[in-house]
Every structure is written in C-alpha cells, then in structure tokens.
Amino acid sequence: MKRMAIFFGIIILLYSVYYDLNNGTLKLLYKEATVANSAPRVNVNQTEPSTPVEGDREPSSLPYVEMEVKPGDTVLSLVEDLLDGSIPVSIDKVITDFEELNDVPPAKIQIGKTYKIPNYQ
C-alpha cells in the first residue's frame, strides 16, 4: 500500500511538472489578471505641430499607446501585450523608444502610472 501511494505521488508530481512546462500556470494567472485592464488609448494627434521651446525636446514621431502599469508589468511585457505576440524589433530599440517617449528609464516605471508604450504594428 505504501508503494502504491508513492507511485501515485510521483505520477501526480510528473504530471504537474509536464502541465506547468506546456501550459505555464504563471502565464495563465498573468493573462487572467490583465483581462480586466482597460483598453489602451491610442494617440490620435501624433503629428500635431508645436513650437519647440528652448531646452525642450521635440515631440517624438513614434506611434504610441498610453497604458497604465499594473503590478508585475514590465515595458517588454506591455509591448508584447499590445502586439499579442513577439516583438518585431530589438529589445534595445524598445528601451530607447520608451525612454524617448517618456523621459523615464524602463527600470523606474511605477505601478498605477500611465506611460506611452511604443506601438510597432
């Protein structure tokens, strides 16, 4: 009887490892949490002319979407969520574009604040 209990315990352990590697339980929890997010606001006035003031940077011509940062979000995860898949540019380009749009390094983003996320569609 003891051997049978150990056998079933090992089977359950192996199945849970298999399921986690194929489906990813953490990914499922993350998707459920992000379903409740509000729809991103698309920048409509991307080419609005403005007069540059001395010391100010010119507005970026990059297309972007404003998104609120939730717990566990990173700049890369926000871009992947926006594209529903892999990122078509390098990670360095994403970081540079994010810094250009927000004047904040990706490591300094704060939960609950809204940032401009580069849109590569």
Tab-separated table of N, CA, C and O in Angstrom:
chain	number	residue	atom	x	y	z
A	1	MET	N	0.813	-1.195	0.000
A	1	MET	CA	0.000	0.000	0.000
A	1	MET	C	0.860	1.264	0.000
A	1	MET	O	0.520	2.236	-0.655
A	2	LYS	N	1.952	1.205	0.758
A	2	LYS	CA	2.850	2.343	0.822
A	2	LYS	C	3.494	2.593	-0.544
A	2	LYS	O	3.647	3.741	-0.962
A	3	ARG	N	3.865	1.534	-1.245
A	3	ARG	CA	4.453	1.661	-2.580
A	3	ARG	C	3.473	2.292	-3.560
A	3	ARG	O	3.853	3.095	-4.408
A	4	MET	N	2.188	1.929	-3.457
A	4	MET	CA	1.174	2.469	-4.357
A	4	MET	C	0.990	3.971	-4.123
A	4	MET	O	0.865	4.745	-5.071
A	5	ALA	N	1.025	4.384	-2.858
A	5	ALA	CA	0.894	5.809	-2.535
A	5	ALA	C	2.077	6.595	-3.094
A	5	ALA	O	1.917	7.688	-3.655
A	6	ILE	N	3.274	6.047	-2.958
A	6	ILE	CA	4.467	6.708	-3.504
A	6	ILE	C	4.392	6.759	-5.029
A	6	ILE	O	4.715	7.779	-5.645
A	7	PHE	N	3.945	5.669	-5.647
A	7	PHE	CA	3.809	5.629	-7.103
A	7	PHE	C	2.846	6.714	-7.595
A	7	PHE	O	3.148	7.451	-8.525
A	8	PHE	N	1.668	6.824	-6.971
A	8	PHE	CA	0.699	7.846	-7.389
A	8	PHE	C	1.207	9.258	-7.098
A	8	PHE	O	0.951	10.192	-7.848
A	9	GLY	N	1.952	9.418	-6.019
A	9	GLY	CA	2.549	10.723	-5.709
A	9	GLY	C	3.535	11.149	-6.788
A	9	GLY	O	3.551	12.314	-7.209
A	10	ILE	N	4.354	10.209	-7.248
A	10	ILE	CA	5.314	10.505	-8.316
A	10	ILE	C	4.586	10.811	-9.617
A	10	ILE	O	4.962	11.745	-10.344
A	11	ILE	N	3.535	10.077	-9.932
A	11	ILE	CA	2.745	10.324	-11.146
A	11	ILE	C	2.140	11.731	-11.106
A	11	ILE	O	2.185	12.472	-12.090
A	12	ILE	N	1.569	12.118	-9.969
A	12	ILE	CA	0.975	13.452	-9.832
A	12	ILE	C	2.045	14.529	-9.968
A	12	ILE	O	1.844	15.551	-10.635
A	13	LEU	N	3.200	14.320	-9.376
A	13	LEU	CA	4.301	15.277	-9.482
A	13	LEU	C	4.762	15.425	-10.932
A	13	LEU	O	4.929	16.540	-11.427
A	14	LEU	N	4.945	14.308	-11.629
A	14	LEU	CA	5.383	14.365	-13.025
A	14	LEU	C	4.342	15.051	-13.912
A	14	LEU	O	4.689	15.840	-14.788
A	15	TYR	N	3.059	14.755	-13.666
A	15	TYR	CA	2.012	15.401	-14.457
A	15	TYR	C	1.982	16.907	-14.205
A	15	TYR	O	1.816	17.696	-15.138
A	16	SER	N	2.147	17.325	-12.956
A	16	SER	CA	2.116	18.763	-12.664
A	16	SER	C	3.305	19.480	-13.305
A	16	SER	O	3.167	20.597	-13.799
A	17	VAL	N	4.474	18.855	-13.318
A	17	VAL	CA	5.631	19.448	-13.991
A	17	VAL	C	5.385	19.530	-15.499
A	17	VAL	O	5.641	20.551	-16.133
A	18	TYR	N	4.845	18.457	-16.083
A	18	TYR	CA	4.522	18.452	-17.511
A	18	TYR	C	3.525	19.553	-17.849
A	18	TYR	O	3.702	20.298	-18.813
A	19	TYR	N	2.466	19.667	-17.063
A	19	TYR	CA	1.434	20.677	-17.315
A	19	TYR	C	2.013	22.087	-17.195
A	19	TYR	O	1.733	22.968	-18.005
A	20	ASP	N	2.841	22.324	-16.187
A	20	ASP	CA	3.430	23.644	-15.976
A	20	ASP	C	4.356	24.027	-17.126
A	20	ASP	O	4.373	25.167	-17.564
A	21	LEU	N	5.139	23.067	-17.624
A	21	LEU	CA	6.054	23.365	-18.720
A	21	LEU	C	5.321	23.605	-20.040
A	21	LEU	O	5.741	24.428	-20.843
A	22	ASN	N	4.222	22.904	-20.289
A	22	ASN	CA	3.493	23.058	-21.546
A	22	ASN	C	2.512	24.221	-21.540
A	22	ASN	O	2.390	24.935	-22.527
A	23	ASN	N	1.789	24.416	-20.448
A	23	ASN	CA	0.768	25.455	-20.399
A	23	ASN	C	1.198	26.661	-19.580
A	23	ASN	O	0.734	27.767	-19.831
A	24	GLY	N	2.037	26.477	-18.609
A	24	GLY	CA	2.519	27.566	-17.791
A	24	GLY	C	1.459	28.134	-16.878
A	24	GLY	O	0.685	28.990	-17.277
A	25	THR	N	1.400	27.683	-15.660
A	25	THR	CA	0.385	28.165	-14.730
A	25	THR	C	0.571	29.640	-14.415
A	25	THR	O	-0.392	30.369	-14.244
A	26	LEU	N	1.799	30.124	-14.334
A	26	LEU	CA	2.020	31.547	-14.076
A	26	LEU	C	1.521	32.392	-15.233
A	26	LEU	O	0.966	33.461	-15.035
A	27	LYS	N	1.699	31.934	-16.454
A	27	LYS	CA	1.221	32.671	-17.617
A	27	LYS	C	-0.308	32.751	-17.597
A	27	LYS	O	-0.878	33.783	-17.913
A	28	LEU	N	-0.975	31.673	-17.182
A	28	LEU	CA	-2.434	31.687	-17.099
A	28	LEU	C	-2.898	32.686	-16.048
A	28	LEU	O	-3.862	33.422	-16.260
A	29	LEU	N	-2.225	32.746	-14.918
A	29	LEU	CA	-2.596	33.710	-13.886
A	29	LEU	C	-2.375	35.133	-14.376
A	29	LEU	O	-3.172	36.025	-14.111
A	30	TYR	N	-1.290	35.366	-15.108
A	30	TYR	CA	-1.000	36.701	-15.621
A	30	TYR	C	-2.044	37.128	-16.642
A	30	TYR	O	-2.505	38.246	-16.630
A	31	LYS	N	-2.449	36.217	-17.526
A	31	LYS	CA	-3.464	36.551	-18.536
A	31	LYS	C	-4.795	36.888	-17.882
A	31	LYS	O	-5.483	37.787	-18.301
A	32	GLU	N	-5.173	36.148	-16.814
A	32	GLU	CA	-6.419	36.445	-16.122
A	32	GLU	C	-6.365	37.821	-15.483
A	32	GLU	O	-7.342	38.547	-15.467
A	33	ALA	N	-5.209	38.204	-14.966
A	33	ALA	CA	-5.084	39.498	-14.310
A	33	ALA	C	-5.132	40.635	-15.320
A	33	ALA	O	-5.630	41.711	-15.024
A	34	THR	N	-4.621	40.428	-16.519
A	34	THR	CA	-4.582	41.507	-17.489
A	34	THR	C	-5.866	41.614	-18.299
A	34	THR	O	-6.058	42.588	-18.994
A	35	VAL	N	-6.761	40.648	-18.200
A	35	VAL	CA	-8.022	40.715	-18.929
A	35	VAL	C	-8.856	41.880	-18.419
A	35	VAL	O	-9.562	42.534	-19.171
A	36	ALA	N	-8.746	42.198	-17.127
A	36	ALA	CA	-9.554	43.253	-16.530
A	36	ALA	C	-9.035	44.649	-16.845
A	36	ALA	O	-9.667	45.629	-16.495
A	37	ASN	N	-7.877	44.757	-17.502
A	37	ASN	CA	-7.327	46.073	-17.836
A	37	ASN	C	-8.245	46.818	-18.784
A	37	ASN	O	-8.925	46.234	-19.612
A	38	SER	N	-8.216	48.123	-18.682
A	38	SER	CA	-8.992	48.929	-19.620
A	38	SER	C	-8.295	48.926	-20.971
A	38	SER	O	-7.107	48.653	-21.080
A	39	ALA	N	-9.032	49.261	-22.000
A	39	ALA	CA	-8.472	49.272	-23.353
A	39	ALA	C	-7.453	50.397	-23.460
A	39	ALA	O	-7.651	51.482	-22.915
A	40	PRO	N	-6.341	50.159	-24.141
A	40	PRO	CA	-5.343	51.207	-24.295
A	40	PRO	C	-5.877	52.356	-25.131
A	40	PRO	O	-6.660	52.161	-26.047
A	41	ARG	N	-5.429	53.557	-24.789
A	41	ARG	CA	-5.836	54.731	-25.543
A	41	ARG	C	-4.805	54.987	-26.630
A	41	ARG	O	-3.626	55.149	-26.353
A	42	VAL	N	-5.241	55.043	-27.861
A	42	VAL	CA	-4.346	55.242	-28.988
A	42	VAL	C	-4.139	56.737	-29.184
A	42	VAL	O	-5.066	57.535	-29.078
A	43	ASN	N	-2.904	57.099	-29.463
A	43	ASN	CA	-2.574	58.500	-29.703
A	43	ASN	C	-3.132	58.920	-31.050
A	43	ASN	O	-2.716	58.437	-32.087
A	44	VAL	N	-4.072	59.850	-31.048
A	44	VAL	CA	-4.701	60.301	-32.282
A	44	VAL	C	-3.931	61.451	-32.902
A	44	VAL	O	-3.763	61.537	-34.105
A	45	ASN	N	-3.423	62.347	-32.084
A	45	ASN	CA	-2.738	63.542	-32.572
A	45	ASN	C	-1.225	63.336	-32.554
A	45	ASN	O	-0.507	64.002	-31.827
A	46	GLN	N	-0.741	62.431	-33.367
A	46	GLN	CA	0.687	62.150	-33.372
A	46	GLN	C	1.471	63.208	-34.118
A	46	GLN	O	2.628	63.443	-33.834
A	47	THR	N	0.873	63.858	-35.089
A	47	THR	CA	1.609	64.806	-35.913
A	47	THR	C	1.199	66.247	-35.632
A	47	THR	O	1.297	67.092	-36.496
A	48	GLU	N	0.738	66.516	-34.426
A	48	GLU	CA	0.327	67.868	-34.071
A	48	GLU	C	1.542	68.783	-34.044
A	48	GLU	O	2.522	68.522	-33.350
A	49	PRO	N	1.530	69.874	-34.818
A	49	PRO	CA	2.688	70.757	-34.841
A	49	PRO	C	2.785	71.544	-33.540
A	49	PRO	O	1.788	71.930	-32.953
A	50	SER	N	3.984	71.756	-33.106
A	50	SER	CA	4.201	72.575	-31.917
A	50	SER	C	5.473	73.361	-32.099
A	50	SER	O	6.356	72.993	-32.865
A	51	THR	N	5.560	74.452	-31.395
A	51	THR	CA	6.759	75.268	-31.494
A	51	THR	C	7.709	74.848	-30.396
A	51	THR	O	7.347	74.854	-29.212
A	52	PRO	N	8.915	74.428	-30.763
A	52	PRO	CA	9.853	73.985	-29.735
A	52	PRO	C	10.309	75.160	-28.885
A	52	PRO	O	10.600	76.234	-29.384
A	53	VAL	N	10.345	74.949	-27.593
A	53	VAL	CA	10.819	75.952	-26.653
A	53	VAL	C	12.249	75.586	-26.315
A	53	VAL	O	12.606	74.422	-26.243
A	54	GLU	N	13.071	76.596	-26.085
A	54	GLU	CA	14.472	76.328	-25.802
A	54	GLU	C	14.592	75.437	-24.573
A	54	GLU	O	13.967	75.683	-23.550
A	55	GLY	N	15.354	74.366	-24.686
A	55	GLY	CA	15.522	73.417	-23.599
A	55	GLY	C	14.560	72.234	-23.693
A	55	GLY	O	14.784	71.220	-23.069
A	56	ASP	N	13.466	72.385	-24.430
A	56	ASP	CA	12.537	71.282	-24.618
A	56	ASP	C	12.991	70.432	-25.779
A	56	ASP	O	13.581	70.914	-26.731
A	57	ARG	N	12.647	69.133	-25.697
A	57	ARG	CA	12.929	68.243	-26.822
A	57	ARG	C	11.748	68.274	-27.759
A	57	ARG	O	10.618	68.510	-27.353
A	58	GLU	N	12.000	68.035	-29.040
A	58	GLU	CA	10.883	67.979	-29.985
A	58	GLU	C	10.026	66.770	-29.686
A	58	GLU	O	10.524	65.763	-29.227
A	59	PRO	N	8.724	66.872	-29.977
A	59	PRO	CA	7.866	65.712	-29.751
A	59	PRO	C	8.254	64.565	-30.678
A	59	PRO	O	8.657	64.785	-31.812
A	60	SER	N	8.127	63.383	-30.162
A	60	SER	CA	8.534	62.203	-30.916
A	60	SER	C	7.515	61.884	-32.007
A	60	SER	O	6.326	62.111	-31.858
A	61	SER	N	8.017	61.353	-33.122
A	61	SER	CA	7.130	60.946	-34.209
A	61	SER	C	6.786	59.458	-34.106
A	61	SER	O	6.166	58.915	-34.998
A	62	LEU	N	7.207	58.818	-33.015
A	62	LEU	CA	6.912	57.399	-32.821
A	62	LEU	C	5.432	57.206	-32.504
A	62	LEU	O	4.871	57.940	-31.698
A	63	PRO	N	4.796	56.208	-33.128
A	63	PRO	CA	3.417	55.896	-32.723
A	63	PRO	C	3.443	55.233	-31.353
A	63	PRO	O	4.339	54.447	-31.054
A	64	TYR	N	2.481	55.581	-30.524
A	64	TYR	CA	2.455	55.013	-29.186
A	64	TYR	C	1.021	54.825	-28.707
A	64	TYR	O	0.076	55.331	-29.293
A	65	VAL	N	0.915	54.048	-27.632
A	65	VAL	CA	-0.358	53.806	-26.956
A	65	VAL	C	-0.115	54.065	-25.482
A	65	VAL	O	0.893	53.621	-24.932
A	66	GLU	N	-1.007	54.773	-24.830
A	66	GLU	CA	-0.874	55.016	-23.407
A	66	GLU	C	-1.487	53.854	-22.635
A	66	GLU	O	-2.633	53.484	-22.881
A	67	MET	N	-0.701	53.291	-21.705
A	67	MET	CA	-1.163	52.155	-20.906
A	67	MET	C	-0.793	52.387	-19.456
A	67	MET	O	0.256	52.949	-19.156
A	68	GLU	N	-1.661	51.912	-18.564
A	68	GLU	CA	-1.392	52.002	-17.132
A	68	GLU	C	-0.624	50.767	-16.700
A	68	GLU	O	-0.926	49.656	-17.106
A	69	VAL	N	0.374	50.972	-15.848
A	69	VAL	CA	1.215	49.877	-15.371
A	69	VAL	C	0.529	49.196	-14.197
A	69	VAL	O	0.105	49.836	-13.241
A	70	LYS	N	0.397	47.882	-14.295
A	70	LYS	CA	-0.181	47.042	-13.242
A	70	LYS	C	0.958	46.310	-12.528
A	70	LYS	O	2.070	46.222	-13.043
A	71	PRO	N	0.706	45.764	-11.353
A	71	PRO	CA	1.758	45.004	-10.662
A	71	PRO	C	2.266	43.853	-11.530
A	71	PRO	O	1.493	43.121	-12.120
A	72	GLY	N	3.571	43.737	-11.618
A	72	GLY	CA	4.186	42.667	-12.399
A	72	GLY	C	4.475	43.042	-13.841
A	72	GLY	O	5.097	42.272	-14.564
A	73	ASP	N	4.010	44.204	-14.296
A	73	ASP	CA	4.248	44.625	-15.671
A	73	ASP	C	5.669	45.150	-15.844
A	73	ASP	O	6.231	45.768	-14.943
A	74	THR	N	6.219	44.889	-17.015
A	74	THR	CA	7.473	45.496	-17.433
A	74	THR	C	7.213	46.157	-18.779
A	74	THR	O	6.175	45.944	-19.394
A	75	VAL	N	8.159	46.950	-19.236
A	75	VAL	CA	7.988	47.596	-20.539
A	75	VAL	C	7.863	46.542	-21.634
A	75	VAL	O	6.997	46.635	-22.506
A	76	LEU	N	8.675	45.499	-21.567
A	76	LEU	CA	8.609	44.450	-22.583
A	76	LEU	C	7.292	43.693	-22.535
A	76	LEU	O	6.721	43.367	-23.580
A	77	SER	N	6.780	43.423	-21.336
A	77	SER	CA	5.504	42.710	-21.254
A	77	SER	C	4.358	43.581	-21.765
A	77	SER	O	3.425	43.077	-22.385
A	78	LEU	N	4.432	44.888	-21.543
A	78	LEU	CA	3.398	45.786	-22.063
A	78	LEU	C	3.424	45.834	-23.588
A	78	LEU	O	2.382	45.814	-24.239
A	79	VAL	N	4.621	45.872	-24.168
A	79	VAL	CA	4.741	45.876	-25.630
A	79	VAL	C	4.244	44.551	-26.199
A	79	VAL	O	3.525	44.529	-27.203
A	80	GLU	N	4.598	43.421	-25.565
A	80	GLU	CA	4.125	42.115	-26.027
A	80	GLU	C	2.610	42.006	-25.928
A	80	GLU	O	1.967	41.458	-26.820
A	81	ASP	N	2.018	42.526	-24.845
A	81	ASP	CA	0.556	42.512	-24.710
A	81	ASP	C	-0.098	43.354	-25.792
A	81	ASP	O	-1.143	42.996	-26.320
A	82	LEU	N	0.516	44.479	-26.113
A	82	LEU	CA	-0.023	45.360	-27.139
A	82	LEU	C	0.001	44.692	-28.509
A	82	LEU	O	-0.932	44.815	-29.294
A	83	LEU	N	1.057	43.917	-28.773
A	83	LEU	CA	1.210	43.261	-30.075
A	83	LEU	C	0.607	41.865	-30.099
A	83	LEU	O	0.526	41.244	-31.157
A	84	ASP	N	0.209	41.333	-28.967
A	84	ASP	CA	-0.300	39.961	-28.859
A	84	ASP	C	0.691	38.949	-29.425
A	84	ASP	O	0.332	38.056	-30.177
A	85	GLY	N	1.943	39.114	-29.089
A	85	GLY	CA	2.951	38.171	-29.567
A	85	GLY	C	4.343	38.695	-29.355
A	85	GLY	O	4.597	39.518	-28.479
A	86	SER	N	5.261	38.249	-30.199
A	86	SER	CA	6.653	38.632	-30.046
A	86	SER	C	6.897	40.044	-30.584
A	86	SER	O	6.138	40.571	-31.383
A	87	ILE	N	7.990	40.619	-30.144
A	87	ILE	CA	8.344	41.989	-30.508
A	87	ILE	C	9.135	41.961	-31.810
A	87	ILE	O	10.119	41.232	-31.919
A	88	PRO	N	8.744	42.766	-32.830
A	88	PRO	CA	9.419	42.727	-34.123
A	88	PRO	C	10.736	43.509	-34.178
A	88	PRO	O	11.393	43.515	-35.207
A	89	VAL	N	11.123	44.180	-33.099
A	89	VAL	CA	12.366	44.953	-33.070
A	89	VAL	C	13.219	44.453	-31.908
A	89	VAL	O	12.767	43.671	-31.074
A	90	SER	N	14.433	44.957	-31.830
A	90	SER	CA	15.320	44.520	-30.756
A	90	SER	C	14.887	45.122	-29.422
A	90	SER	O	14.196	46.145	-29.368
A	91	ILE	N	15.322	44.499	-28.357
A	91	ILE	CA	14.995	44.966	-27.019
A	91	ILE	C	15.621	46.341	-26.780
A	91	ILE	O	15.008	47.212	-26.158
A	92	ASP	N	16.823	46.542	-27.295
A	92	ASP	CA	17.475	47.848	-27.153
A	92	ASP	C	16.653	48.954	-27.803
A	92	ASP	O	16.549	50.061	-27.268
A	93	LYS	N	16.045	48.673	-28.951
A	93	LYS	CA	15.197	49.655	-29.639
A	93	LYS	C	13.959	49.977	-28.806
A	93	LYS	O	13.554	51.133	-28.700
A	94	VAL	N	13.350	48.949	-28.197
A	94	VAL	CA	12.176	49.159	-27.349
A	94	VAL	C	12.546	50.060	-26.174
A	94	VAL	O	11.826	51.011	-25.849
A	95	ILE	N	13.671	49.786	-25.538
A	95	ILE	CA	14.120	50.579	-24.392
A	95	ILE	C	14.390	52.017	-24.808
A	95	ILE	O	13.959	52.967	-24.148
A	96	THR	N	15.084	52.208	-25.920
A	96	THR	CA	15.386	53.551	-26.410
A	96	THR	C	14.113	54.315	-26.750
A	96	THR	O	13.964	55.485	-26.380
A	97	ASP	N	13.180	53.657	-27.433
A	97	ASP	CA	11.918	54.317	-27.802
A	97	ASP	C	11.098	54.670	-26.571
A	97	ASP	O	10.497	55.746	-26.500
A	98	PHE	N	11.062	53.780	-25.581
A	98	PHE	CA	10.320	54.063	-24.351
A	98	PHE	C	10.909	55.269	-23.640
A	98	PHE	O	10.179	56.151	-23.176
A	99	GLU	N	12.234	55.310	-23.535
A	99	GLU	CA	12.882	56.449	-22.880
A	99	GLU	C	12.631	57.736	-23.639
A	99	GLU	O	12.437	58.796	-23.044
A	100	GLU	N	12.612	57.671	-24.976
A	100	GLU	CA	12.362	58.858	-25.796
A	100	GLU	C	10.939	59.377	-25.597
A	100	GLU	O	10.717	60.584	-25.542
A	101	LEU	N	9.978	58.469	-25.475
A	101	LEU	CA	8.582	58.871	-25.320
A	101	LEU	C	8.268	59.391	-23.917
A	101	LEU	O	7.427	60.275	-23.753
A	102	ASN	N	8.930	58.858	-22.895
A	102	ASN	CA	8.546	59.151	-21.519
A	102	ASN	C	9.587	59.893	-20.692
A	102	ASN	O	9.283	60.337	-19.592
A	103	ASP	N	10.810	59.997	-21.171
A	103	ASP	CA	11.909	60.577	-20.395
A	103	ASP	C	12.101	59.869	-19.053
A	103	ASP	O	12.456	60.490	-18.060
A	104	VAL	N	11.805	58.577	-19.028
A	104	VAL	CA	11.961	57.744	-17.831
A	104	VAL	C	12.599	56.430	-18.273
A	104	VAL	O	12.135	55.830	-19.242
A	105	PRO	N	13.634	55.966	-17.581
A	105	PRO	CA	14.182	54.646	-17.934
A	105	PRO	C	13.191	53.550	-17.545
A	105	PRO	O	12.444	53.696	-16.573
A	106	PRO	N	13.173	52.445	-18.290
A	106	PRO	CA	12.227	51.361	-18.003
A	106	PRO	C	12.335	50.810	-16.583
A	106	PRO	O	11.351	50.331	-16.038
A	107	ALA	N	13.495	50.884	-15.984
A	107	ALA	CA	13.669	50.356	-14.629
A	107	ALA	C	12.973	51.227	-13.588
A	107	ALA	O	12.763	50.792	-12.452
A	108	LYS	N	12.580	52.435	-13.935
A	108	LYS	CA	11.983	53.374	-12.983
A	108	LYS	C	10.469	53.515	-13.135
A	108	LYS	O	9.888	54.439	-12.577
A	109	ILE	N	9.804	52.628	-13.908
A	109	ILE	CA	8.357	52.758	-14.049
A	109	ILE	C	7.681	52.435	-12.725
A	109	ILE	O	8.202	51.667	-11.928
A	110	GLN	N	6.519	53.072	-12.499
A	110	GLN	CA	5.815	52.918	-11.242
A	110	GLN	C	4.420	52.361	-11.484
A	110	GLN	O	3.752	52.735	-12.455
A	111	ILE	N	3.972	51.509	-10.586
A	111	ILE	CA	2.643	50.900	-10.671
A	111	ILE	C	1.586	51.987	-10.542
A	111	ILE	O	1.691	52.875	-9.705
A	112	GLY	N	0.576	51.907	-11.399
A	112	GLY	CA	-0.542	52.843	-11.339
A	112	GLY	C	-0.380	54.062	-12.218
A	112	GLY	O	-1.337	54.784	-12.456
A	113	LYS	N	0.821	54.326	-12.705
A	113	LYS	CA	1.035	55.470	-13.586
A	113	LYS	C	0.817	55.055	-15.033
A	113	LYS	O	0.971	53.902	-15.396
A	114	THR	N	0.474	56.027	-15.875
A	114	THR	CA	0.243	55.786	-17.290
A	114	THR	C	1.474	56.226	-18.068
A	114	THR	O	1.976	57.331	-17.860
A	115	TYR	N	1.941	55.351	-18.954
A	115	TYR	CA	3.117	55.634	-19.769
A	115	TYR	C	2.785	55.445	-21.243
A	115	TYR	O	1.860	54.721	-21.596
A	116	LYS	N	3.579	56.083	-22.088
A	116	LYS	CA	3.440	55.915	-23.542
A	116	LYS	C	4.269	54.712	-23.950
A	116	LYS	O	5.482	54.694	-23.768
A	117	ILE	N	3.618	53.705	-24.504
A	117	ILE	CA	4.280	52.467	-24.913
A	117	ILE	C	4.411	52.503	-26.431
A	117	ILE	O	3.435	52.725	-27.137
A	118	PRO	N	5.632	52.301	-26.977
A	118	PRO	CA	5.805	52.324	-28.429
A	118	PRO	C	4.964	51.245	-29.113
A	118	PRO	O	4.894	50.116	-28.637
A	119	ASN	N	4.316	51.629	-30.200
A	119	ASN	CA	3.443	50.709	-30.943
A	119	ASN	C	4.142	50.351	-32.252
A	119	ASN	O	4.324	51.218	-33.113
A	120	TYR	N	4.513	49.097	-32.424
A	120	TYR	CA	5.255	48.656	-33.601
A	120	TYR	C	4.388	47.944	-34.620
A	120	TYR	O	4.884	47.192	-35.445
A	121	GLN	N	3.099	48.160	-34.605
A	121	GLN	CA	2.206	47.485	-35.564
A	121	GLN	C	2.210	48.188	-36.891
A	121	GLN	O	2.361	49.317	-37.058
